[in-house]
mmCIF file of C-alpha atoms in Angstrom:
data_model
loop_
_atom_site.group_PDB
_atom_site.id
_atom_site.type_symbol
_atom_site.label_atom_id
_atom_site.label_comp_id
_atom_site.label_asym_id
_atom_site.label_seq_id
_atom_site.Cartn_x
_atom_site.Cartn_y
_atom_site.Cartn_z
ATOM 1 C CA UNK A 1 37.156 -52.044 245.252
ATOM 2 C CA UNK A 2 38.294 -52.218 241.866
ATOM 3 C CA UNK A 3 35.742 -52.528 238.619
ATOM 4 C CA UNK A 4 36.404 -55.799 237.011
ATOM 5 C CA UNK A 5 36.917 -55.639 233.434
ATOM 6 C CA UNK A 6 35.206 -57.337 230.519
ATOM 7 C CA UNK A 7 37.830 -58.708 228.215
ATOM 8 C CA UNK A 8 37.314 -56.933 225.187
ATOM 9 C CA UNK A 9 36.362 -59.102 222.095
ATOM 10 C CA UNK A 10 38.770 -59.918 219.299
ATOM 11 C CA UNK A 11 37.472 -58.738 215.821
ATOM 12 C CA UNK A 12 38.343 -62.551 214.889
ATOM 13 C CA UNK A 13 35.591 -63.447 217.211
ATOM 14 C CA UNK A 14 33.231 -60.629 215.780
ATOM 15 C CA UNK A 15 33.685 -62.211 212.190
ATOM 16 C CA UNK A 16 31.274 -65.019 210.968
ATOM 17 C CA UNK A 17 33.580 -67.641 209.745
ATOM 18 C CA UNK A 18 32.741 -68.610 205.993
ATOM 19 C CA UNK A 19 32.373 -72.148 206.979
ATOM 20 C CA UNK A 20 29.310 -71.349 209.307
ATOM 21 C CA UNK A 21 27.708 -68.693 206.792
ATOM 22 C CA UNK A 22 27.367 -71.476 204.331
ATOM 23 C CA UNK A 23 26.194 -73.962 206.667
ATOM 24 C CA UNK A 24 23.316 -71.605 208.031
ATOM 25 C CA UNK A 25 22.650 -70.775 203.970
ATOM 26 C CA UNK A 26 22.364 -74.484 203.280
ATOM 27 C CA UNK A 27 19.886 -75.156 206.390
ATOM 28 C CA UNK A 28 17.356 -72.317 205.075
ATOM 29 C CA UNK A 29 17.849 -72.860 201.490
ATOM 30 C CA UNK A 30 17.106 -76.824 202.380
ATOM 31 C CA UNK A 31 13.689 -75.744 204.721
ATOM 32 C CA UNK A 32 12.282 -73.624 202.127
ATOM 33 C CA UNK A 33 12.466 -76.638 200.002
ATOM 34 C CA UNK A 34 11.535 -78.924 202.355
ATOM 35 C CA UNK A 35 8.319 -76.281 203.040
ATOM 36 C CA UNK A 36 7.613 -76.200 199.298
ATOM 37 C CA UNK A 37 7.805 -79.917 198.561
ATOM 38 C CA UNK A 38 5.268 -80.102 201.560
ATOM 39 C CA UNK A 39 2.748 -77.100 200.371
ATOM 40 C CA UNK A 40 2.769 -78.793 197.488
ATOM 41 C CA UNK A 41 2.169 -82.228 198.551
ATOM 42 C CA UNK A 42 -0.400 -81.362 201.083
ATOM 43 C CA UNK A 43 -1.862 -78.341 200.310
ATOM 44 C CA UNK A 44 -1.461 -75.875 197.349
ATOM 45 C CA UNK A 45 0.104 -77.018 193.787
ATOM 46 C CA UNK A 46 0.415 -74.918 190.550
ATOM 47 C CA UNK A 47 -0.553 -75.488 187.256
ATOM 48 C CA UNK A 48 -0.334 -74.054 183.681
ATOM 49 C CA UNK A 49 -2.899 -74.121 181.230
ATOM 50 C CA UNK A 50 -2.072 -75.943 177.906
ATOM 51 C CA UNK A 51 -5.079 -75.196 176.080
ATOM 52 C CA UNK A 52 -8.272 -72.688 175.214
ATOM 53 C CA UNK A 53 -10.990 -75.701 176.438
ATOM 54 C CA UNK A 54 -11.449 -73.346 179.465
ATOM 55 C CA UNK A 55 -11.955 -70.285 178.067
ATOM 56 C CA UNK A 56 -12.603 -67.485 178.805
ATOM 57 C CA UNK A 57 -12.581 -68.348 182.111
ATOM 58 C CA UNK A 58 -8.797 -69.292 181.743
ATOM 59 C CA UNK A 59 -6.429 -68.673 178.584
ATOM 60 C CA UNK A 60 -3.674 -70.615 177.511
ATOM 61 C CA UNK A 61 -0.270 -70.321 179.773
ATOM 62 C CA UNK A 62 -2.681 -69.051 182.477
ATOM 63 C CA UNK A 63 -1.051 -70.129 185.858
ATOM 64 C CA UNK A 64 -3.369 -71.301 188.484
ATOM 65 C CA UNK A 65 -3.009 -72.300 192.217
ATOM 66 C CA UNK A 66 -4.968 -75.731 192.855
ATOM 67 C CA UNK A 67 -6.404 -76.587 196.711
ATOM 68 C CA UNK A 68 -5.698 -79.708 197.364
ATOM 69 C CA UNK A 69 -7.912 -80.092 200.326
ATOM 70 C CA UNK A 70 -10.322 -80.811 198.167
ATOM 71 C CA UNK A 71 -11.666 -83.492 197.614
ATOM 72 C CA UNK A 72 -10.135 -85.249 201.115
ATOM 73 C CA UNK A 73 -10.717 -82.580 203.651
ATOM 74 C CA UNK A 74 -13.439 -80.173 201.318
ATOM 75 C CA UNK A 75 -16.511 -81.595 199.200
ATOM 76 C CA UNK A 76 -16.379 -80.683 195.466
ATOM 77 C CA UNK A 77 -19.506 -78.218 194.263
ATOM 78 C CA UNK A 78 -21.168 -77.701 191.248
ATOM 79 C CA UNK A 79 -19.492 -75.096 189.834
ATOM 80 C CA UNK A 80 -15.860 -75.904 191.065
ATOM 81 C CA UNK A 81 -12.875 -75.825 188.453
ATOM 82 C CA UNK A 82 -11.184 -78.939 189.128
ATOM 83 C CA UNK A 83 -7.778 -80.260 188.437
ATOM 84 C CA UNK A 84 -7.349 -84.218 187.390
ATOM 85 C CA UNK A 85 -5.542 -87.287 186.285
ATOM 86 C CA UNK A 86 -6.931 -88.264 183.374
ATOM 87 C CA UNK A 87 -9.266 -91.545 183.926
ATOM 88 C CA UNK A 88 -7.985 -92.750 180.837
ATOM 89 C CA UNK A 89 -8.013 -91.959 176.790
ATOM 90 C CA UNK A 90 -8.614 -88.286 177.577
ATOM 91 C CA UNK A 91 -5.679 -86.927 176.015
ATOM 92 C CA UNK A 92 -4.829 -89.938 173.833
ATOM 93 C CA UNK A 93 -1.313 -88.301 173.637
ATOM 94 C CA UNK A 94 1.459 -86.851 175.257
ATOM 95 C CA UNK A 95 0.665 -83.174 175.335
ATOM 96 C CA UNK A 96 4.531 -82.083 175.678
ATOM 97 C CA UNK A 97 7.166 -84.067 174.462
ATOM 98 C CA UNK A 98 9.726 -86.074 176.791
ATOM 99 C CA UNK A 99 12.954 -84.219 177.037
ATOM 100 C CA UNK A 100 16.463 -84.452 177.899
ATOM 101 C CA UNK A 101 19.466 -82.743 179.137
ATOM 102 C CA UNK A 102 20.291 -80.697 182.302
ATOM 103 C CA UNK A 103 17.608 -77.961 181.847
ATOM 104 C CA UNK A 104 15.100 -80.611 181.679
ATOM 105 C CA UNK A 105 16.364 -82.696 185.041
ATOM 106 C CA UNK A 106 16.488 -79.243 186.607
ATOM 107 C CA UNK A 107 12.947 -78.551 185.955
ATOM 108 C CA UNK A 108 11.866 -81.886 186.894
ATOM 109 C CA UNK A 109 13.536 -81.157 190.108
ATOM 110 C CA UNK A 110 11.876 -77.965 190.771
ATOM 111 C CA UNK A 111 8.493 -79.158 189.348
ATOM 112 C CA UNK A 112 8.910 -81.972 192.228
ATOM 113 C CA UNK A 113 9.442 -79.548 194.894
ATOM 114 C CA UNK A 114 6.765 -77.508 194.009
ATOM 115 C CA UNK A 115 9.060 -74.465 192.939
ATOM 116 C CA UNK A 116 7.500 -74.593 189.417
ATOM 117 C CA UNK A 117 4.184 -75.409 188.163
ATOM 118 C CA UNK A 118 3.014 -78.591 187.156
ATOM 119 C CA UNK A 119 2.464 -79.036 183.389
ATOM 120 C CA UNK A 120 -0.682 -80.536 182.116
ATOM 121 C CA UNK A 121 1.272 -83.708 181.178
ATOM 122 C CA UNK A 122 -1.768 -86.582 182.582
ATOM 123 C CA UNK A 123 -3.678 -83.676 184.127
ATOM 124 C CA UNK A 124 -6.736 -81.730 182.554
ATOM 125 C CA UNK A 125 -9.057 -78.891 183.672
ATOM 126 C CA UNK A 126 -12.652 -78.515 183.514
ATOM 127 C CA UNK A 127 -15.403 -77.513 185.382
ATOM 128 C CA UNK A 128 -18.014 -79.416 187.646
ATOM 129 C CA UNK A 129 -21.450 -79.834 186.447
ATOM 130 C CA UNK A 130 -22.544 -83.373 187.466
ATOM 131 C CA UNK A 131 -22.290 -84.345 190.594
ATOM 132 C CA UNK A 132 -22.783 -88.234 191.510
ATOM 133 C CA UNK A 133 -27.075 -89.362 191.278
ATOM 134 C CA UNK A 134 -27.407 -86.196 189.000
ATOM 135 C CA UNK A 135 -28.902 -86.369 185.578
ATOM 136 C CA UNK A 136 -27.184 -84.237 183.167
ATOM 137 C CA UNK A 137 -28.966 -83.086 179.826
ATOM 138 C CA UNK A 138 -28.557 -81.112 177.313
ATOM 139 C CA UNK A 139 -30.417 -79.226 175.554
ATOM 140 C CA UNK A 140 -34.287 -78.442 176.576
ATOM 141 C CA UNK A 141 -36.967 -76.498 173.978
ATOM 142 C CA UNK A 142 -34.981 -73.655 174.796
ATOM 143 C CA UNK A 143 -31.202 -74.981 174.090
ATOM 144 C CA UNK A 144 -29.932 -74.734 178.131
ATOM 145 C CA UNK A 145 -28.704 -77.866 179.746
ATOM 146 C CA UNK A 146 -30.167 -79.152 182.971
ATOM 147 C CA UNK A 147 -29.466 -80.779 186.077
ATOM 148 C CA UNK A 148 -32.256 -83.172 187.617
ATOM 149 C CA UNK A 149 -34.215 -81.238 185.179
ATOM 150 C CA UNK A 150 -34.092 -77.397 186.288
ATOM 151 C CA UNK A 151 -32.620 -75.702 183.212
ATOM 152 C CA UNK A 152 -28.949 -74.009 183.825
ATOM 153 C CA UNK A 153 -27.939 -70.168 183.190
ATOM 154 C CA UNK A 154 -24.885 -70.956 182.274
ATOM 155 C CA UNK A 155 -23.784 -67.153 181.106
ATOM 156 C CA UNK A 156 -21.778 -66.477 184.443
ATOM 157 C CA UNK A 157 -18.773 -68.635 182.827
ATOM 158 C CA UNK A 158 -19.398 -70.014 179.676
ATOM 159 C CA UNK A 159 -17.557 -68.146 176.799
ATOM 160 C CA UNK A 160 -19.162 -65.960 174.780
ATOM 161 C CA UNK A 161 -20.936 -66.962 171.908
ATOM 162 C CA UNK A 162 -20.485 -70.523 173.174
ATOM 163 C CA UNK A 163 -23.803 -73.085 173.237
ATOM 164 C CA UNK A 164 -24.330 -75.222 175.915
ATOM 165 C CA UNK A 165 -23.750 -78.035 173.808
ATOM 166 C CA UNK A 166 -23.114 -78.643 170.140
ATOM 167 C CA UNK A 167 -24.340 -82.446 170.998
ATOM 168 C CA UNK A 168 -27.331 -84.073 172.957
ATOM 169 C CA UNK A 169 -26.485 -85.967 175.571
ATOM 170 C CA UNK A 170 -28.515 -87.468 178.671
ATOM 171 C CA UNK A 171 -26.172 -89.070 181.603
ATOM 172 C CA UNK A 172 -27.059 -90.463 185.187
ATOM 173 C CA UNK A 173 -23.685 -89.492 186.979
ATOM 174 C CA UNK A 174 -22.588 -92.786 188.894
ATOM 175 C CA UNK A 175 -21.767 -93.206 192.742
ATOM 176 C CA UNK A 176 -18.038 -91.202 193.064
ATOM 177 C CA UNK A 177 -17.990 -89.744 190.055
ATOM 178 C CA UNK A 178 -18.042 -86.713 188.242
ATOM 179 C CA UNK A 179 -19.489 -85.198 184.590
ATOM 180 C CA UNK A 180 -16.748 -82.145 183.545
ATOM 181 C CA UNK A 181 -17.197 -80.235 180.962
ATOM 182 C CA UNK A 182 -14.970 -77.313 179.192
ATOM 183 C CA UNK A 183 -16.331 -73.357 179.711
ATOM 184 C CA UNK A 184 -15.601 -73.332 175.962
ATOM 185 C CA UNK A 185 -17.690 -76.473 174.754
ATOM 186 C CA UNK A 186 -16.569 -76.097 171.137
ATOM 187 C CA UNK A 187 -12.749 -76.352 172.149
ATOM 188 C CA UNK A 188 -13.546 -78.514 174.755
ATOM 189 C CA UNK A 189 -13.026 -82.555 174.712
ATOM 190 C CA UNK A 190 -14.577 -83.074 178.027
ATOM 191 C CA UNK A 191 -17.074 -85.865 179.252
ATOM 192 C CA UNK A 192 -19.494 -85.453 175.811
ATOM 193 C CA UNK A 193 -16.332 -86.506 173.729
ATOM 194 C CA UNK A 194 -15.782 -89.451 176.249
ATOM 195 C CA UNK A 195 -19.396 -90.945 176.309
ATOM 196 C CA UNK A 196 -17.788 -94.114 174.210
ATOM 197 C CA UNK A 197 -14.719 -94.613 176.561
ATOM 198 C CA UNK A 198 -14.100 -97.129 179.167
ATOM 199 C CA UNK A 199 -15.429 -94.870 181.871
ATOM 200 C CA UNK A 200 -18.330 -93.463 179.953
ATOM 201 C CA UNK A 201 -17.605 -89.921 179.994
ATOM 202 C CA UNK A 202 -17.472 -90.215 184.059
ATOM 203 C CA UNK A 203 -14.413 -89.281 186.014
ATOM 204 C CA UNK A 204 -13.930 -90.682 189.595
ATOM 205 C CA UNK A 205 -13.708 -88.459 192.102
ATOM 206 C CA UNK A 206 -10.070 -90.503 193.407
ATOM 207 C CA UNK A 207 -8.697 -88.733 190.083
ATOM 208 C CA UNK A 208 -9.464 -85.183 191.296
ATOM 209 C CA UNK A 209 -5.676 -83.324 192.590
ATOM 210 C CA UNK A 210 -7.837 -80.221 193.681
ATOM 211 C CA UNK A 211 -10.103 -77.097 192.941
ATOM 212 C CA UNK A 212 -8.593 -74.190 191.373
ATOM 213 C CA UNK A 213 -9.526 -71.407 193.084
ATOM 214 C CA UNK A 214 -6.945 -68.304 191.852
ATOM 215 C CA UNK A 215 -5.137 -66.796 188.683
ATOM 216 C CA UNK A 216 -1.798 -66.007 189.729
ATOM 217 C CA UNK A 217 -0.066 -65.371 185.826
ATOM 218 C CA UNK A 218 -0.655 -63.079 184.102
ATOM 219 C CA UNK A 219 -0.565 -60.437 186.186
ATOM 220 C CA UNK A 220 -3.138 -58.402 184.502
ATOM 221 C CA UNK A 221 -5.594 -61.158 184.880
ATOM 222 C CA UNK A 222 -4.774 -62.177 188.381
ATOM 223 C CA UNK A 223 -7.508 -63.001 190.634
ATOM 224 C CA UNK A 224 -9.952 -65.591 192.671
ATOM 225 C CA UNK A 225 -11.637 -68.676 190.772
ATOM 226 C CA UNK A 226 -15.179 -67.889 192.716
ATOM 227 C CA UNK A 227 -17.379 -70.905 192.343
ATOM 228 C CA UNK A 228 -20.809 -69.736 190.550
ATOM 229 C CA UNK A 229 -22.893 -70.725 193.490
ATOM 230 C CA UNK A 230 -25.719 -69.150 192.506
ATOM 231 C CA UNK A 231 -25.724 -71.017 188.820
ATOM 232 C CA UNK A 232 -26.597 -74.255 190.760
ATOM 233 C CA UNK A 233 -28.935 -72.938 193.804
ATOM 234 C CA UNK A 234 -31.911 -74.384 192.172
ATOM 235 C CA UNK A 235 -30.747 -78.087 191.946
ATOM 236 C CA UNK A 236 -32.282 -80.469 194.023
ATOM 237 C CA UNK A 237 -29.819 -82.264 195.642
ATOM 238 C CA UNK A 238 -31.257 -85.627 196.000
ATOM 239 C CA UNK A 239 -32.223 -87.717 193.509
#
């Protein structure tokens, strides 16, 4: 009996025409965009930080990674760092400047996608400290601000040398809504400078994108946003 013989392969047939290496490029470079444009959309979206209101918790051209499973999926805590639209009069300006050209339509693009992060364009950062029922006040005999009257040790984040407050204020945080205030509260236009706005100082919880919860950039200063759980642990919940 004689061995049949496997027709040897051309070298033509070995060779990955150019034509299909470019279509197989196309089809992954397209999914990984298609994955970041949903990762962003869905779940995880970065941000820079535009100014010192949050320090020293986070510096200027920090990058951050925002959840956005919060607040849909997740509750929000007291104590959270939380991306969000402003409600309105916030900024009271354009923070960066409206640009043109190719450069500009390419970061659009990528910004869109997810590839780069978000600017703070009609976003700010603060962190939680009222959540809705809760009545915020600052300052008792002894200069700390409270929450449904148990006085806050605010030292975990708030920078150094910073008071609690360099204004009194007493708020009753509405139904969906939040009171946010800056880790640096003398760089920090947050609710107090708000209290004469349309919404009062309050932000609804609809504006919120997400918590931050890590420091990606710089390296050096990489790590987790931990929420101070222990900060709030003493506040009754109910009102």
């Amino acid at each position: 009996m004689s061995e049949q013989q496997i027709p040897a392969e051309s070298e033509e047939e070995h060779t990955p025409k150019k034509g299909s290496i470019l279509r197989e490029t196309a089809i992954i470079l397209v999914s990984a965009l298609v994955l970041s444009w949903l990762l962003k959309t869905f779940l995880v979206q970065a941000f820079y930080i535009p100014s010192g209101s949050m320090e020293d918790t986070l510096q200027e051209n920090d990058r951050i990674l925002v959840s956005k499973m919060v607040p849909d999926v997740f509750d929000i805590h007291h104590g959270d760092i939380v991306v969000f639209k402003d409600p309105g009069g916030w900024l009271g300006y354009n923070v960066y400047e409206e640009d043109t050209g190719p450069q500009a339509a390419l970061r659009k693009g990528l910004t869109f996608i997810g590839i780069l992060p978000q600017d703070a364009g009609s976003h700010l950062v603060k962190r939680v400290i009222g959540m809705p029922g809760d009545t915020v006040k600052c300052c008792d005999a002894d200069g700390k601000l409270t929450v449904n009257g148990v006085a806050i040790d605010e030292t975990a984040y708030l920078k150094e040398g910073e008071a609690p407050s360099h204004m009194d204020f007493e708020v009753e945080v509405p139904e969906n809504a939040l009171w946010l205030m800056g880790d640096n509260r003398s760089g920090s236009a947050d609710s107090r400078a708000n209290l004469g706005g349309p919404g009062g100082g309050f932000v609804p919880i609809d504006n919120v994108v997400g918590t931050a919860f890590v420091k990606v950039w710089p390296w050096e200063r990489a790590g987790w946003l931990k929420n101070p759980g222990d900060v709030f642990e003493d506040v009754p919940k109910d009102q």
